CSV table of C-alpha atoms and ligand atoms in Angstrom, one decimal:
chain,number,residue,atom,x,y,z
A,221,MET,CA,85.6,24.7,63.3
A,222,ASN,CA,84.1,23.3,66.4
A,223,LEU,CA,86.3,19.7,66.9
A,224,LYS,CA,83.9,18.9,69.9
A,225,LYS,CA,80.9,19.6,67.7
A,226,ILE,CA,82.5,17.5,64.7
A,227,ALA,CA,83.4,14.4,67.3
A,228,ALA,CA,79.7,14.5,69.2
A,229,GLU,CA,77.4,14.8,65.9
A,230,ARG,CA,79.3,11.9,64.3
A,231,ALA,CA,78.5,10.1,67.5
A,232,ALA,CA,75.0,10.9,67.4
A,233,GLU,CA,74.1,9.6,64.3
A,234,TYR,CA,74.8,5.8,65.5
A,235,ILE,CA,71.2,6.6,68.0
A,236,LYS,CA,68.6,4.8,66.0
A,237,ASP,CA,64.9,4.8,66.9
A,238,GLY,CA,64.0,3.0,69.8
A,239,MET,CA,67.1,2.9,71.0
A,240,LYS,CA,67.6,3.5,75.2
A,241,VAL,CA,70.8,6.4,75.2
A,242,GLY,CA,72.9,7.5,78.1
A,243,LEU,CA,74.0,11.2,77.8
A,244,GLY,CA,77.7,12.4,79.0
A,245,THR,CA,78.6,15.6,80.9
A,246,GLY,CA,80.7,18.2,79.7
A,247,SER,CA,81.3,20.5,76.7
A,248,THR,CA,82.0,17.8,73.9
A,249,ALA,CA,78.8,15.6,74.8
A,250,TYR,CA,77.3,19.2,75.2
A,251,PHE,CA,77.2,18.7,71.4
A,252,ALA,CA,76.0,15.3,70.9
A,253,ILE,CA,72.8,16.1,73.2
A,254,CYS,CA,71.7,18.7,71.3
A,255,ARG,CA,71.9,17.3,68.1
A,256,LEU,CA,69.8,14.2,70.0
A,257,GLY,CA,67.8,17.0,70.9
A,258,GLU,CA,67.3,18.1,67.2
A,259,ARG,CA,66.7,15.1,65.9
A,260,VAL,CA,64.3,14.1,68.6
A,261,ARG,CA,61.9,17.4,67.4
A,262,ASP,CA,62.7,15.8,64.2
A,263,GLY,CA,60.5,12.5,65.2
A,264,LEU,CA,63.4,10.2,66.4
A,265,GLN,CA,61.8,8.3,69.5
A,266,ILE,CA,64.6,6.9,72.3
A,267,GLN,CA,64.8,7.6,75.9
A,268,ALA,CA,67.6,8.7,77.9
A,269,VAL,CA,69.2,8.9,81.1
A,270,ALA,CA,71.6,11.7,82.0
A,271,THR,CA,75.1,11.3,83.6
A,272,SER,CA,74.6,15.0,85.4
A,273,GLU,CA,71.9,17.4,86.6
A,274,ALA,CA,73.5,19.4,84.0
A,275,SER,CA,73.1,17.1,80.8
A,276,ASP,CA,69.5,16.3,82.6
A,277,LYS,CA,68.5,19.9,82.1
A,278,LEU,CA,69.7,20.3,79.2
A,279,ALA,CA,68.2,17.3,77.5
A,280,ARG,CA,65.0,17.9,78.7
A,281,GLU,CA,65.5,21.3,77.2
A,282,TRP,CA,65.6,19.9,74.5
A,283,GLY,CA,62.7,17.7,74.9
A,284,ILE,CA,64.5,14.0,75.1
A,285,PRO,CA,62.7,11.6,77.0
A,286,ILE,CA,64.3,11.0,80.5
A,287,ILE,CA,63.3,7.7,81.8
A,288,PRO,CA,63.8,7.1,85.7
A,289,PHE,CA,66.7,5.1,86.2
A,290,ASP,CA,64.6,2.6,87.9
A,291,GLN,CA,63.0,1.7,85.4
A,292,ILE,CA,64.9,2.3,81.9
A,293,GLY,CA,66.9,-1.2,82.1
A,294,ARG,CA,70.1,-1.8,79.9
A,295,LEU,CA,71.3,1.2,77.7
A,296,ASP,CA,71.9,0.7,74.0
A,297,ILE,CA,74.6,3.3,74.0
A,298,THR,CA,76.2,5.7,75.9
A,299,ILE,CA,78.2,9.2,74.3
A,300,ASP,CA,80.5,10.8,76.4
A,301,GLY,CA,83.5,13.4,76.8
A,302,ALA,CA,87.2,12.3,78.4
A,303,ASP,CA,89.7,14.4,79.5
A,304,GLU,CA,92.3,12.0,77.9
A,305,VAL,CA,92.2,8.9,75.4
A,306,ASP,CA,95.7,6.4,75.6
A,307,PRO,CA,95.8,3.7,73.0
A,308,ASP,CA,94.4,0.9,74.7
A,309,PHE,CA,91.1,3.6,74.9
A,310,ASN,CA,91.7,3.8,78.6
A,311,LEU,CA,90.7,6.9,79.5
A,312,ILE,CA,90.9,9.7,82.5
A,313,LYS,CA,87.7,11.3,83.3
A,314,GLY,CA,86.1,13.4,85.8
A,315,GLY,CA,87.5,16.8,84.1
A,316,GLY,CA,83.8,18.0,84.6
A,317,GLY,CA,83.2,15.8,88.1
A,318,ALA,CA,80.8,13.6,86.9
A,319,LEU,CA,82.6,10.7,87.0
A,320,LEU,CA,80.5,8.7,89.2
A,321,ARG,CA,77.1,8.8,87.4
A,322,GLU,CA,79.6,8.8,84.1
A,323,LYS,CA,81.2,5.4,85.4
A,324,ILE,CA,77.8,3.8,86.9
A,325,VAL,CA,75.8,4.7,83.0
A,326,ALA,CA,78.8,3.3,81.2
A,327,ALA,CA,79.0,0.0,83.0
A,328,ASN,CA,75.5,-0.7,82.6
A,329,SER,CA,75.7,0.4,78.6
A,330,ASP,CA,76.3,-1.9,75.5
A,331,LYS,CA,78.3,0.0,74.5
A,332,LEU,CA,80.1,3.5,74.9
A,333,ILE,CA,81.5,5.6,72.7
A,334,ILE,CA,83.7,8.6,73.6
A,335,VAL,CA,83.9,11.9,72.1
A,336,ALA,CA,86.7,14.2,71.6
A,337,ASP,CA,89.2,16.3,70.1
A,338,GLY,CA,92.4,15.3,68.9
A,339,SER,CA,94.2,17.2,71.5
A,340,LYS,CA,93.0,14.7,74.5
A,341,ALA,CA,94.6,11.6,72.7
A,342,VAL,CA,97.7,10.6,74.7
A,343,GLN,CA,100.7,7.7,74.6
A,344,GLN,CA,99.8,7.6,78.5
A,345,LEU,CA,97.8,8.4,80.9
A,346,GLY,CA,98.3,10.9,83.7
A,347,GLN,CA,99.4,14.2,82.7
A,348,PHE,CA,95.8,15.4,83.3
A,349,PRO,CA,95.2,14.9,87.0
A,350,LEU,CA,93.2,12.2,87.6
A,351,PRO,CA,89.9,13.1,89.4
A,352,VAL,CA,88.8,10.8,92.5
A,353,GLU,CA,85.4,11.4,94.2
A,354,VAL,CA,85.5,11.3,97.9
A,355,VAL,CA,83.1,11.5,100.8
A,356,PRO,CA,82.7,14.6,103.3
A,357,PHE,CA,82.8,12.3,106.0
A,358,ALA,CA,86.6,12.2,107.5
A,359,SER,CA,88.0,13.4,104.5
A,360,GLU,CA,90.5,14.5,105.6
A,361,TRP,CA,92.0,10.8,106.5
A,362,THR,CA,90.8,9.8,102.8
A,363,PHE,CA,93.5,12.7,101.8
A,364,GLN,CA,95.5,11.4,104.1
A,365,ALA,CA,95.5,7.8,102.1
A,366,LEU,CA,95.7,9.1,98.6
A,367,GLU,CA,99.2,11.0,99.5
A,368,ASN,CA,100.6,8.0,101.0
A,369,LEU,CA,99.9,6.1,97.8
A,370,GLY,CA,101.6,9.0,96.1
A,371,CYS,CA,99.1,10.6,94.4
A,372,ARG,CA,100.3,14.0,94.9
A,373,PRO,CA,96.3,14.9,95.7
A,374,LYS,CA,94.5,18.8,95.5
A,375,TRP,CA,90.8,19.1,96.6
A,376,ARG,CA,89.2,20.8,93.5
A,377,MET,CA,87.5,23.9,94.7
A,378,ASN,CA,84.4,26.2,94.0
A,379,GLY,CA,85.6,29.9,94.5
A,380,ASP,CA,86.8,30.0,98.4
A,381,GLU,CA,84.5,26.2,98.8
A,382,ARG,CA,85.5,23.1,98.5
A,383,TYR,CA,83.0,21.4,95.0
A,384,LEU,CA,81.1,19.3,95.5
A,385,THR,CA,79.6,16.8,92.6
A,386,ASP,CA,75.9,16.4,92.2
A,387,ASN,CA,76.5,13.6,94.5
A,388,GLY,CA,77.6,16.1,97.3
A,389,ASN,CA,80.8,14.3,97.5
A,390,LEU,CA,84.4,16.0,97.1
A,391,ILE,CA,87.0,15.6,94.1
A,392,ALA,CA,90.6,15.4,94.8
A,393,ASP,CA,92.5,16.2,91.4
A,394,CYS,CA,95.6,13.5,91.9
A,395,GLN,CA,99.0,14.9,90.1
A,396,MET,CA,100.2,11.6,88.7
A,397,GLU,CA,102.4,12.5,85.9
A,398,ALA,CA,102.3,9.1,84.4
A,399,ILE,CA,100.0,6.1,85.3
A,400,GLU,CA,101.9,2.9,84.4
A,401,ASN,CA,99.1,0.5,85.2
A,402,ALA,CA,95.6,2.4,85.0
A,403,ALA,CA,93.8,-1.2,85.5
A,404,GLU,CA,95.9,-1.7,89.3
A,405,LEU,CA,95.6,2.0,90.3
A,406,ASN,CA,91.6,1.7,89.6
A,407,VAL,CA,91.3,-1.0,92.4
A,408,LYS,CA,93.9,0.3,94.3
A,409,LEU,CA,92.2,3.8,94.4
A,410,ASN,CA,88.7,2.6,95.1
A,411,MET,CA,89.6,0.2,97.9
A,412,LEU,CA,90.5,3.1,99.9
A,413,PRO,CA,88.0,4.2,103.0
A,414,GLY,CA,86.1,7.2,101.7
A,415,VAL,CA,87.0,6.7,98.4
A,416,VAL,CA,83.6,6.7,95.9
A,417,ASP,CA,85.3,5.9,92.7
A,418,ASN,CA,88.1,7.2,90.4
A,419,GLY,CA,88.3,8.9,86.4
A,420,LEU,CA,90.0,5.6,85.0
A,421,PHE,CA,87.3,4.7,82.9
A,422,VAL,CA,89.4,0.9,82.3
A,423,ASP,CA,88.5,-1.4,79.3
A,424,MET,CA,85.3,0.6,79.1
A,425,ALA,CA,85.0,2.3,75.7
A,426,ASP,CA,84.0,0.6,73.1
A,427,THR,CA,84.5,3.3,69.9
A,428,VAL,CA,86.7,6.2,70.0
A,429,ILE,CA,85.4,9.3,67.7
A,430,LEU,CA,88.7,11.7,67.4
A,431,ALA,CA,88.0,14.8,65.6
A,432,LYS,CA,91.5,16.4,64.1
A,433,ASP,CA,92.4,19.9,63.6
A,434,ASP,CA,92.4,19.5,60.2
A,435,GLY,CA,88.4,18.4,60.8
A,436,SER,CA,88.7,14.7,60.1
A,437,ILE,CA,87.6,12.0,62.0
A,438,ASP,CA,89.3,9.2,63.9
A,439,GLU,CA,86.6,6.8,64.4
A,440,ARG,CA,88.3,3.6,66.2
A,441,HIS,CA,86.6,0.9,67.7
B,66,DER,O1,83.9,15.1,83.6
B,66,DER,C1,84.1,14.3,82.3
B,66,DER,O2,83.8,13.4,82.5
B,66,DER,C2,83.7,14.8,81.1
B,66,DER,O3,82.9,14.0,80.1
B,66,DER,C3,85.3,15.2,80.7
B,66,DER,O4,86.4,14.4,80.5
B,66,DER,C4,85.5,15.8,78.6
B,66,DER,O5,84.8,17.2,79.1
B,66,DER,P1,85.2,18.0,77.7
B,66,DER,O6,84.3,17.2,76.9
B,66,DER,O7,84.6,19.2,78.2
B,66,DER,O8,86.4,17.9,77.5
């Protein structure tokens, strides 16, 4: 029983003819894109944008109509995954390196549906290392600023090289352990020169669909 698939396919049922859809990134969003691809092949009429090059490629392989960002306008629904979800629907995202495009797409959607297996539900954010997207220019200064903020950053690596996002930026994964105030930390991080954005999605998710180990679905609004 694939819990990610169960949650993702439940979310895909929210998508109706004529909708403009944001396609998330990661192994859970993967199943939502595939399900929407099947429905498009069965006649579903949607327009979509993707939150990563990988999701864009997958959507096009299924024949999902991908529209340029400057033409699609506001989105009806975005379906995306998360690394952690707290009881207030605040999220840590970015495990798949797509946080910047994901946050932009989510912010331009009327509804953000988060899909995950039950293991992503936490009482307090922070056990999952918080991804922070950093421009390469003078990145050591930005790294130092993250350390000074108490974030305990580590550069995400891709083999021997530093990982690069679709946008050509670096990711610093911050070992926060426990985040007391996600809203406050989100602002503090994004105020740092050199930080592009971070994986805290505060007050953005409208619906959370969690697939539990027994196969049941916990759908919260
Ligand atoms: O990078 C991301 O934000 C992904 O959505 C991630 O948070 C969830 O990835 P997963 O569905 O592969 O666990």
